[in-house]
mmCIF file of C-alpha atoms and ligand atoms in Angstrom:
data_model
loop_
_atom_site.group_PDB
_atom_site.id
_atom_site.type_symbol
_atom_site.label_atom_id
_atom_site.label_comp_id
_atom_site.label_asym_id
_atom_site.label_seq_id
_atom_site.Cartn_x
_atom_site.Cartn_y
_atom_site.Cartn_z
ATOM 1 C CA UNK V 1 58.240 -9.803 6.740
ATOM 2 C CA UNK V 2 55.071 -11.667 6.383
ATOM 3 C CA UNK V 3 54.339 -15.256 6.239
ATOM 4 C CA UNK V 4 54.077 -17.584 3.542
ATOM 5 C CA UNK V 5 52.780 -21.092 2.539
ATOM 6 C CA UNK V 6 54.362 -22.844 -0.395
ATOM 7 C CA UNK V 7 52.201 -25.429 -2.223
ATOM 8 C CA UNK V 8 54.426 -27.948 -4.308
ATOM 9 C CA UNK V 9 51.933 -29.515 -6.477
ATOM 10 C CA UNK V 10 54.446 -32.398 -7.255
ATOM 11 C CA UNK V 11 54.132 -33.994 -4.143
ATOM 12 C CA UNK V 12 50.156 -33.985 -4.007
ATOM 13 C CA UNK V 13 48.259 -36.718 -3.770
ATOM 14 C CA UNK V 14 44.243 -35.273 -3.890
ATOM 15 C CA UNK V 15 44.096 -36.660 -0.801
ATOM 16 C CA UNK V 16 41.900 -33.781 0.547
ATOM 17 C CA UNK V 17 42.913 -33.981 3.624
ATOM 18 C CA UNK V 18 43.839 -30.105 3.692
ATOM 19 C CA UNK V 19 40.483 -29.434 2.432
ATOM 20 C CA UNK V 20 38.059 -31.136 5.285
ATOM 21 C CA UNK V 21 40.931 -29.621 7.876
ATOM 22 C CA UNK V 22 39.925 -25.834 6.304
ATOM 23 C CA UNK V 23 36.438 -26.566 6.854
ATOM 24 C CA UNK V 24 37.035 -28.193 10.334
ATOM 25 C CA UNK V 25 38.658 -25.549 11.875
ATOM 26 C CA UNK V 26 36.636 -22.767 10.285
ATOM 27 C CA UNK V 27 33.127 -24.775 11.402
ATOM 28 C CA UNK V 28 32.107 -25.001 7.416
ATOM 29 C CA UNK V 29 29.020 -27.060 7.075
ATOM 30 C CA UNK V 30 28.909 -30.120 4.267
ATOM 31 C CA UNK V 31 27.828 -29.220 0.512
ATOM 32 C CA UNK V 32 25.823 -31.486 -1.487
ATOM 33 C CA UNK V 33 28.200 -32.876 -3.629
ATOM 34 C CA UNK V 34 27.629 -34.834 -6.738
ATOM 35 C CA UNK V 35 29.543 -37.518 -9.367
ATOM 36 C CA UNK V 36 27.098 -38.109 -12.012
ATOM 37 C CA UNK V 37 26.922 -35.551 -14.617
ATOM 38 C CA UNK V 38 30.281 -33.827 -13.868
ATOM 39 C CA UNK V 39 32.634 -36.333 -14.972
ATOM 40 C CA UNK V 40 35.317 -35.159 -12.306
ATOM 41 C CA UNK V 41 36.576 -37.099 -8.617
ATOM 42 C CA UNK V 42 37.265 -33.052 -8.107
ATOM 43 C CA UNK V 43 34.453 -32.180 -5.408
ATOM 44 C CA UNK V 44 32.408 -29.561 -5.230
ATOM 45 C CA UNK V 45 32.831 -28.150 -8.190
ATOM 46 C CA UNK V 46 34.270 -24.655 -7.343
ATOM 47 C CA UNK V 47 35.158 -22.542 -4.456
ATOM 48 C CA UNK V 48 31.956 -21.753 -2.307
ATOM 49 C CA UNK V 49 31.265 -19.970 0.796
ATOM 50 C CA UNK V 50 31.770 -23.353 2.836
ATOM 51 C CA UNK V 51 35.033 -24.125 0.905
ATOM 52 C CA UNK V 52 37.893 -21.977 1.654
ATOM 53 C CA UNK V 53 39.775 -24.671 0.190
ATOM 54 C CA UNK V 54 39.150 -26.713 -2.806
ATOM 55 C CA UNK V 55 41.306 -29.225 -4.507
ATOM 56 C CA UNK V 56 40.898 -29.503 -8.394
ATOM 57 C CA UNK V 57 41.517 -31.870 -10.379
ATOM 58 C CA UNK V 58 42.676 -31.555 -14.007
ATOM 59 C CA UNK V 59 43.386 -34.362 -16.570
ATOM 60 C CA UNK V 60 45.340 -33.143 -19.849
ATOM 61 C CA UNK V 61 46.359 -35.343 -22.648
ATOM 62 C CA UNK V 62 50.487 -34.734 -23.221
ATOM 63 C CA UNK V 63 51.948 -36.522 -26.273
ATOM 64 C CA UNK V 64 49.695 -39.924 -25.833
ATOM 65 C CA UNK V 65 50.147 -39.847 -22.055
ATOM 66 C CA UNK V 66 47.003 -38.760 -19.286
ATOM 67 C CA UNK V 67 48.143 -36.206 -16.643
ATOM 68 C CA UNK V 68 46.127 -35.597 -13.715
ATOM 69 C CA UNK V 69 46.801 -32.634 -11.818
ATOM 70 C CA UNK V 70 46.117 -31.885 -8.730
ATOM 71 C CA UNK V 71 45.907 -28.132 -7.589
ATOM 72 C CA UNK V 72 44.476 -27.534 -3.894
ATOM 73 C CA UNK V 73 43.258 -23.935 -4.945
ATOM 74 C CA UNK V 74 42.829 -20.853 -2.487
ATOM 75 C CA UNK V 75 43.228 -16.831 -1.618
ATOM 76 C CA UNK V 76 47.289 -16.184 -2.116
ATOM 77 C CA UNK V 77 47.286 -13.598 0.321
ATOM 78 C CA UNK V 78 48.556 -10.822 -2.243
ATOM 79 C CA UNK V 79 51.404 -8.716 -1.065
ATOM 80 C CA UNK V 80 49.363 -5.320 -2.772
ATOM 81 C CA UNK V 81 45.687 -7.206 -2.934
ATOM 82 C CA UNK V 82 43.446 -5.750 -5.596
ATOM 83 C CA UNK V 83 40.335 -7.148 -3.209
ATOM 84 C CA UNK V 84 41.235 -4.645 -1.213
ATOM 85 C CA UNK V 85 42.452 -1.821 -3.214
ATOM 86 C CA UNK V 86 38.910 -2.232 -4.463
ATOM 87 C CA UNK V 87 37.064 -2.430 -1.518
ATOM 88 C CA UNK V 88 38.639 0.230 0.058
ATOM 89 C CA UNK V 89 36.641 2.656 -2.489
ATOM 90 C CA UNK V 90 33.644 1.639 -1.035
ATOM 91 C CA UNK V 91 34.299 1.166 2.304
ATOM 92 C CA UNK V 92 37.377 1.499 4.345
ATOM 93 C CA UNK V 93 39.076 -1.385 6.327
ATOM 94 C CA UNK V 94 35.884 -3.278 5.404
ATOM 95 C CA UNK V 95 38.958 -5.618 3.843
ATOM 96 C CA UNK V 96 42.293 -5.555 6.115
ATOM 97 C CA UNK V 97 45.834 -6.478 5.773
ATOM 98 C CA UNK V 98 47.404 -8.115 9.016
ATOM 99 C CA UNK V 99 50.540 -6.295 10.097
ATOM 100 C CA UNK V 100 51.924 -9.241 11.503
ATOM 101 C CA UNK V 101 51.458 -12.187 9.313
ATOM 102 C CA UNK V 102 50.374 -10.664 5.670
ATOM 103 C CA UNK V 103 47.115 -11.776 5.423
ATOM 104 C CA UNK V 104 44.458 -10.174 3.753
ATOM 105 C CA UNK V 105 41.023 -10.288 5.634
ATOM 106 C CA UNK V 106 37.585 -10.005 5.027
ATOM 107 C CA UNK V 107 35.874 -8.628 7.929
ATOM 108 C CA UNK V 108 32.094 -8.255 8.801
ATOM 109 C CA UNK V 109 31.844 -4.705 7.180
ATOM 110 C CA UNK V 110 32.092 -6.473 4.094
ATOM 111 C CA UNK V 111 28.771 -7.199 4.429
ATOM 112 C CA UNK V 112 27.537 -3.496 3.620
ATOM 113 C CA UNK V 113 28.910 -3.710 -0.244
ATOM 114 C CA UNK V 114 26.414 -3.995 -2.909
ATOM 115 C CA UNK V 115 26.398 -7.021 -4.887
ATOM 116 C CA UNK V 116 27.481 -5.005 -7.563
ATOM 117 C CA UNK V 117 30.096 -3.958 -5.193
ATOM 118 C CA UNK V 118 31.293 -7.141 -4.348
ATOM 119 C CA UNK V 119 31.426 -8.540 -7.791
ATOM 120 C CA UNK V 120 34.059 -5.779 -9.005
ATOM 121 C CA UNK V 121 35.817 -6.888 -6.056
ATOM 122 C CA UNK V 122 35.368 -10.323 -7.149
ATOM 123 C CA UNK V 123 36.552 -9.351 -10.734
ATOM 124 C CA UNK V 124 39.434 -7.934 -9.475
ATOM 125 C CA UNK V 125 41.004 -10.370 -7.675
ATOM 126 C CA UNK V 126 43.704 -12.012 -10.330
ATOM 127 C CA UNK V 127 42.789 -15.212 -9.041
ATOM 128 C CA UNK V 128 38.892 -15.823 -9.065
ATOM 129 C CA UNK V 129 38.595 -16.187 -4.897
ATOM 130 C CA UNK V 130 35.974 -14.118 -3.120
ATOM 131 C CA UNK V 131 32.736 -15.395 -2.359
ATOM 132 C CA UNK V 132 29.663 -14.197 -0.868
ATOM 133 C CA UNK V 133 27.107 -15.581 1.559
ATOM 134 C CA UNK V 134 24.262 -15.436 -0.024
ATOM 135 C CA UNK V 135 21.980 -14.880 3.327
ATOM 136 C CA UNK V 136 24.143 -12.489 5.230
ATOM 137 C CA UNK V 137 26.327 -10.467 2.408
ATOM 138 C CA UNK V 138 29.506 -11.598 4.326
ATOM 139 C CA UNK V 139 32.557 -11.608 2.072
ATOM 140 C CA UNK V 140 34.688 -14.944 2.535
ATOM 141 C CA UNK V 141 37.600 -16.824 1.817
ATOM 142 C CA UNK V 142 40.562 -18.479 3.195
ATOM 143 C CA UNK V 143 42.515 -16.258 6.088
ATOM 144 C CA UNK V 144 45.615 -18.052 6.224
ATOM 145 C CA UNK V 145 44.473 -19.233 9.165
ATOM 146 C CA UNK V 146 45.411 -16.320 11.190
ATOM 147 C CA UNK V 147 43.765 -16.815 14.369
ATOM 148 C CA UNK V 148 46.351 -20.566 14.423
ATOM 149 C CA UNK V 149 49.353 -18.701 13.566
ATOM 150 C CA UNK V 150 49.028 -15.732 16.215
ATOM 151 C CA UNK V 151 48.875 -18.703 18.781
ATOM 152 C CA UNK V 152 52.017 -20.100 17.423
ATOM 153 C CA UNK V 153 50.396 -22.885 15.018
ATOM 154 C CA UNK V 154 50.467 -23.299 11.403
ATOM 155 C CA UNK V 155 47.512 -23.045 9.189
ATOM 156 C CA UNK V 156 45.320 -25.691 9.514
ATOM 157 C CA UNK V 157 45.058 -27.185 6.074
ATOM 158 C CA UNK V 158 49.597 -27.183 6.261
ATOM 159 C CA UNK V 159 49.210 -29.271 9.846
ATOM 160 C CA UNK V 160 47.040 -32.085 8.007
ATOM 161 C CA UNK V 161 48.940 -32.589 4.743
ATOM 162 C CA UNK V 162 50.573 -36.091 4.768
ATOM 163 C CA UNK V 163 52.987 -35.605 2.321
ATOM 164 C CA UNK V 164 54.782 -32.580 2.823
ATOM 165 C CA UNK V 165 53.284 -30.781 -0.214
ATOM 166 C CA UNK V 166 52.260 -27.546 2.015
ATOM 167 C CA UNK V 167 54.849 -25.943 4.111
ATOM 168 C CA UNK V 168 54.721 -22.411 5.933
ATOM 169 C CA UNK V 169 57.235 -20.138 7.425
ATOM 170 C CA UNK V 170 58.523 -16.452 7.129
ATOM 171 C CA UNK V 171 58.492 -15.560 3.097
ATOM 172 C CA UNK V 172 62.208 -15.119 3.235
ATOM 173 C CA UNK V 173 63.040 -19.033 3.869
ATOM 174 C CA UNK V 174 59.527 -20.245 1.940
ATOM 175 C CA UNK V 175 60.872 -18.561 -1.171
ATOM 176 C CA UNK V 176 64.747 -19.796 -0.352
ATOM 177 C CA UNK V 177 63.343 -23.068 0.080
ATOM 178 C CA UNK V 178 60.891 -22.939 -3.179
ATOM 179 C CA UNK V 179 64.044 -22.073 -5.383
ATOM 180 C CA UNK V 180 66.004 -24.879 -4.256
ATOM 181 C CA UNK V 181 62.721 -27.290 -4.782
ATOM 182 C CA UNK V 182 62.237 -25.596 -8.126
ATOM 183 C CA UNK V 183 65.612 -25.853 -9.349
ATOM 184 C CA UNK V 184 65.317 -30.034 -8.242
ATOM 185 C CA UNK V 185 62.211 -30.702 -9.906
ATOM 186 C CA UNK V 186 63.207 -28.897 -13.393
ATOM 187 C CA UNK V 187 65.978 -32.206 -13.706
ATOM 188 C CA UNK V 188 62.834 -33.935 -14.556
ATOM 189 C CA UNK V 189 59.866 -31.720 -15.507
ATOM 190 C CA UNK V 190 61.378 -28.547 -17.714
ATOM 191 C CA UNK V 191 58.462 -26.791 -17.802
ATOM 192 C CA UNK V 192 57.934 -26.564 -13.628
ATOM 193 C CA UNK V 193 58.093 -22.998 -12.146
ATOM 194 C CA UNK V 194 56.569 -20.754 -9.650
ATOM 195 C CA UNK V 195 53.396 -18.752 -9.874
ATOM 196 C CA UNK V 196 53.994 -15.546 -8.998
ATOM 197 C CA UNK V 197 56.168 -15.427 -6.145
ATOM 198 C CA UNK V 198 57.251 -11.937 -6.011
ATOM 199 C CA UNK V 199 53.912 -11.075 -5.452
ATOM 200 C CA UNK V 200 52.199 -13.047 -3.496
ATOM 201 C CA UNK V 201 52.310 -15.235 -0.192
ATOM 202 C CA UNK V 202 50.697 -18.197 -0.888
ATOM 203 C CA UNK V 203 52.815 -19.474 -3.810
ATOM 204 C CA UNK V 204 52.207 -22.720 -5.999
ATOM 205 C CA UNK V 205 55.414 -25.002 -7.288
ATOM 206 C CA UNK V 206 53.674 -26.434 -11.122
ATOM 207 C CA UNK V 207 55.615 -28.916 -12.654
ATOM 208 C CA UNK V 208 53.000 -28.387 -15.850
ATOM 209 C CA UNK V 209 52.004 -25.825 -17.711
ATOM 210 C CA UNK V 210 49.253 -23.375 -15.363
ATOM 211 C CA UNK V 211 46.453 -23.871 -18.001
ATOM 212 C CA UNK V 212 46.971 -27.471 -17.033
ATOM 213 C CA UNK V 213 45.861 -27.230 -13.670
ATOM 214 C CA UNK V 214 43.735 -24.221 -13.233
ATOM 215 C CA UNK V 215 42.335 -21.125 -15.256
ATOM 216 C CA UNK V 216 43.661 -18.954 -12.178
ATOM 217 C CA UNK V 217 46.796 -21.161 -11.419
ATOM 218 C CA UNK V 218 48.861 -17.495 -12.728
ATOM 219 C CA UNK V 219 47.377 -14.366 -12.279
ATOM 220 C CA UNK V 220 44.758 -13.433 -14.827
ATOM 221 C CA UNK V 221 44.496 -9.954 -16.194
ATOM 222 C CA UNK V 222 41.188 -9.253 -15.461
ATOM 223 C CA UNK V 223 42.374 -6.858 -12.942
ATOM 224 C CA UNK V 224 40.589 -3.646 -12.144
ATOM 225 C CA UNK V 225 41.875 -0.532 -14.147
ATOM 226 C CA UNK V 226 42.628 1.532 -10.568
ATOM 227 C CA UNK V 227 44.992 -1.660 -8.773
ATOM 228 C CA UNK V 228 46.395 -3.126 -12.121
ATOM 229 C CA UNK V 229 48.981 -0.575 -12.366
ATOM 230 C CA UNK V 230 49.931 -1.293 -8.962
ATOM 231 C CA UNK V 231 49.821 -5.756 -8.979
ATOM 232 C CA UNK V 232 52.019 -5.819 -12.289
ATOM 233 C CA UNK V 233 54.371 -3.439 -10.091
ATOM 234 C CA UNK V 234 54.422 -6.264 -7.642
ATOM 235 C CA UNK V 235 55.010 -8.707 -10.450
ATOM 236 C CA UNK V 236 58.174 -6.703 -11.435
ATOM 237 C CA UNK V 237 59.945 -6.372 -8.031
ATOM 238 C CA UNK V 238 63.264 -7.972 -7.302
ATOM 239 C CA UNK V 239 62.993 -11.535 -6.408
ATOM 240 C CA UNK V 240 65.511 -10.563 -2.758
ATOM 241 C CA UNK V 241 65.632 -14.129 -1.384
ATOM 242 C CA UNK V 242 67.599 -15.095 -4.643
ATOM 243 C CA UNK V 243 70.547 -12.029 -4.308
ATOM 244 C CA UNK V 244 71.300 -13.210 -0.946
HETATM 245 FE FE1 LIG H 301 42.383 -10.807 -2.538
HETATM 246 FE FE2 LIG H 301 42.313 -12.520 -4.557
HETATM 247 FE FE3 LIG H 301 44.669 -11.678 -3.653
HETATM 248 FE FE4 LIG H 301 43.165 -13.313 -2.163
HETATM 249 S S1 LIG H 301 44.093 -13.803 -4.133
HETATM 250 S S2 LIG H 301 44.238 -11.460 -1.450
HETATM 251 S S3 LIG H 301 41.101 -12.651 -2.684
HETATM 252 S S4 LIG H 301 43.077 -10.410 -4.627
HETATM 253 FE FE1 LIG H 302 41.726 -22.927 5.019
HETATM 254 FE FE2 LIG H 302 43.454 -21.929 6.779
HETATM 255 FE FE3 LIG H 302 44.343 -23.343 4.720
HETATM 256 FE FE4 LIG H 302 43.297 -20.923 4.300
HETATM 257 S S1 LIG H 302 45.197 -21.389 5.416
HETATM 258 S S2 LIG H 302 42.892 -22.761 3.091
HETATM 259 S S3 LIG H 302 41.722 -20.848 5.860
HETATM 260 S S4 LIG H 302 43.054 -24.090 6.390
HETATM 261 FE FE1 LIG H 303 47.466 -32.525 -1.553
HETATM 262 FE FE2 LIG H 303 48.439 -32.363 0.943
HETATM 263 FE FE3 LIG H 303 46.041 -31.327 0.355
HETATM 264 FE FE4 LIG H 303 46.391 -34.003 0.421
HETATM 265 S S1 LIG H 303 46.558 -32.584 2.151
HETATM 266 S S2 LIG H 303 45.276 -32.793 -1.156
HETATM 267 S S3 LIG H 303 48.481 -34.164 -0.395
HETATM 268 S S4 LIG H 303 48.037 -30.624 -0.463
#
């Protein structure tokens, strides 16, 4: 059973916190950020090769009424990864699942794709996450932290969140615990749900529509033809937390 981080959007803040503690423990250098001209507090402006983690911000207008939502985007950690059923045409265990934990991982093989290469992989990731260094050709994105939780710590950016919106545990309890959360926070937002949980381990709790938050909150179909066959099968498994 791997593990599994549940992100309930409900109780974030946009604090950021989990965002500088990605790029602290990883050793990410600063990006130039700027205000002016973007009209957003979201900063940078996408997922980069120093940002594992990146908290967007979206406002929506609802019946009169601003929303700003707050999604702290990064890899889910797909159960059947289409990163890696791509890669793995190219070039074999250049992209790895951990055994253990579930994690997907990019390791430094990655750097002999093509750019080509990488951007099918990149196009076939449901949820718009891999990014290349430039310089090197290195593949990267979050890891879940793995090298924390084979030394019995949780992920980095879970540890600094002060407001309980990012837990992790096994997948079992993460999902028990994201139904009961769910079925809580529907009292007072109908249209909150989970994004994708069957399939993947890093699962987001919306209490708005996805398009209000993200593009790539929900899986997007721009799949690859050879792995879409096998992510909607993912999409259709039971949901075994809930028949227990
Ligand atoms: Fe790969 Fe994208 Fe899934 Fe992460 S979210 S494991 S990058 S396919
Ligand atoms: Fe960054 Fe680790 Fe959180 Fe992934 S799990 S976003 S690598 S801190
Ligand atoms: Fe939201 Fe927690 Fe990240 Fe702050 S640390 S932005 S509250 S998920």
């Amino acid at each position: 059973m791997s593990k599994t981080i549940l992100i309930d959007t409900s109780r974030c803040t946009a604090c950021r916190g989990c965002q500088i503690a990605c790029k602290e423990w990883h050793g990410l250098p600063a990006n130039k950020t700027y205000q002016v001209g973007w009209g957003s507090h979201q900063n940078p402006q996408d997922l980069n090769p120093n940002n594992y983690k990146l908290v967007r911000f979206s406002e929506n207008l609802d019946n009169g009424v601003v929303r700003w939502n707050f999604f702290p985007d990064q890899c889910r950690h797909c159960e059947i990864a289409p990163c890696k059923e791509t890669g793995d045409m190219y070039i074999e265990e250049a992209i790895v699942q951990d055994e253990k934990t579930g994690a997907i991982l990019y390791t430094d093989k990655t750097k002999g794709f093509s750019k080509e290469q990488f951007e099918e992989i990149r196009e076939s990731c449901p949820y718009n996450i891999p990014r290349r260094q430039e310089q090197t050709g290195l593949m990267v994105k979050c890891t879940m932290c793995n090298d924390r939780i084979h030394n019995g710590m949780p992920p980095a950016c879970v540890k600094s969140c002060p407001t309980g919106a990012m837990q992790f545990g096994e997948r079992a309890d993460m999902l028990k615990f994201a139904r009961e959360r769910l079925a809580v926070l529907k009292k007072d937002w109908p249209e909150a749900m989970l994004a994708d949980p069957d399939s993947v381990n890093v699962i987001f709790l919306l209490i708005d529509k996805p398009e209000h938050y993200h593009k790539y909150a929900v899986a997007q179909a721009n799949i690859g033809p050879l792995t879409k066959q096998q992510f909607l099968a993912t999409l259709a498994r039971p949901f075994k937390a809930m028949k227990g």
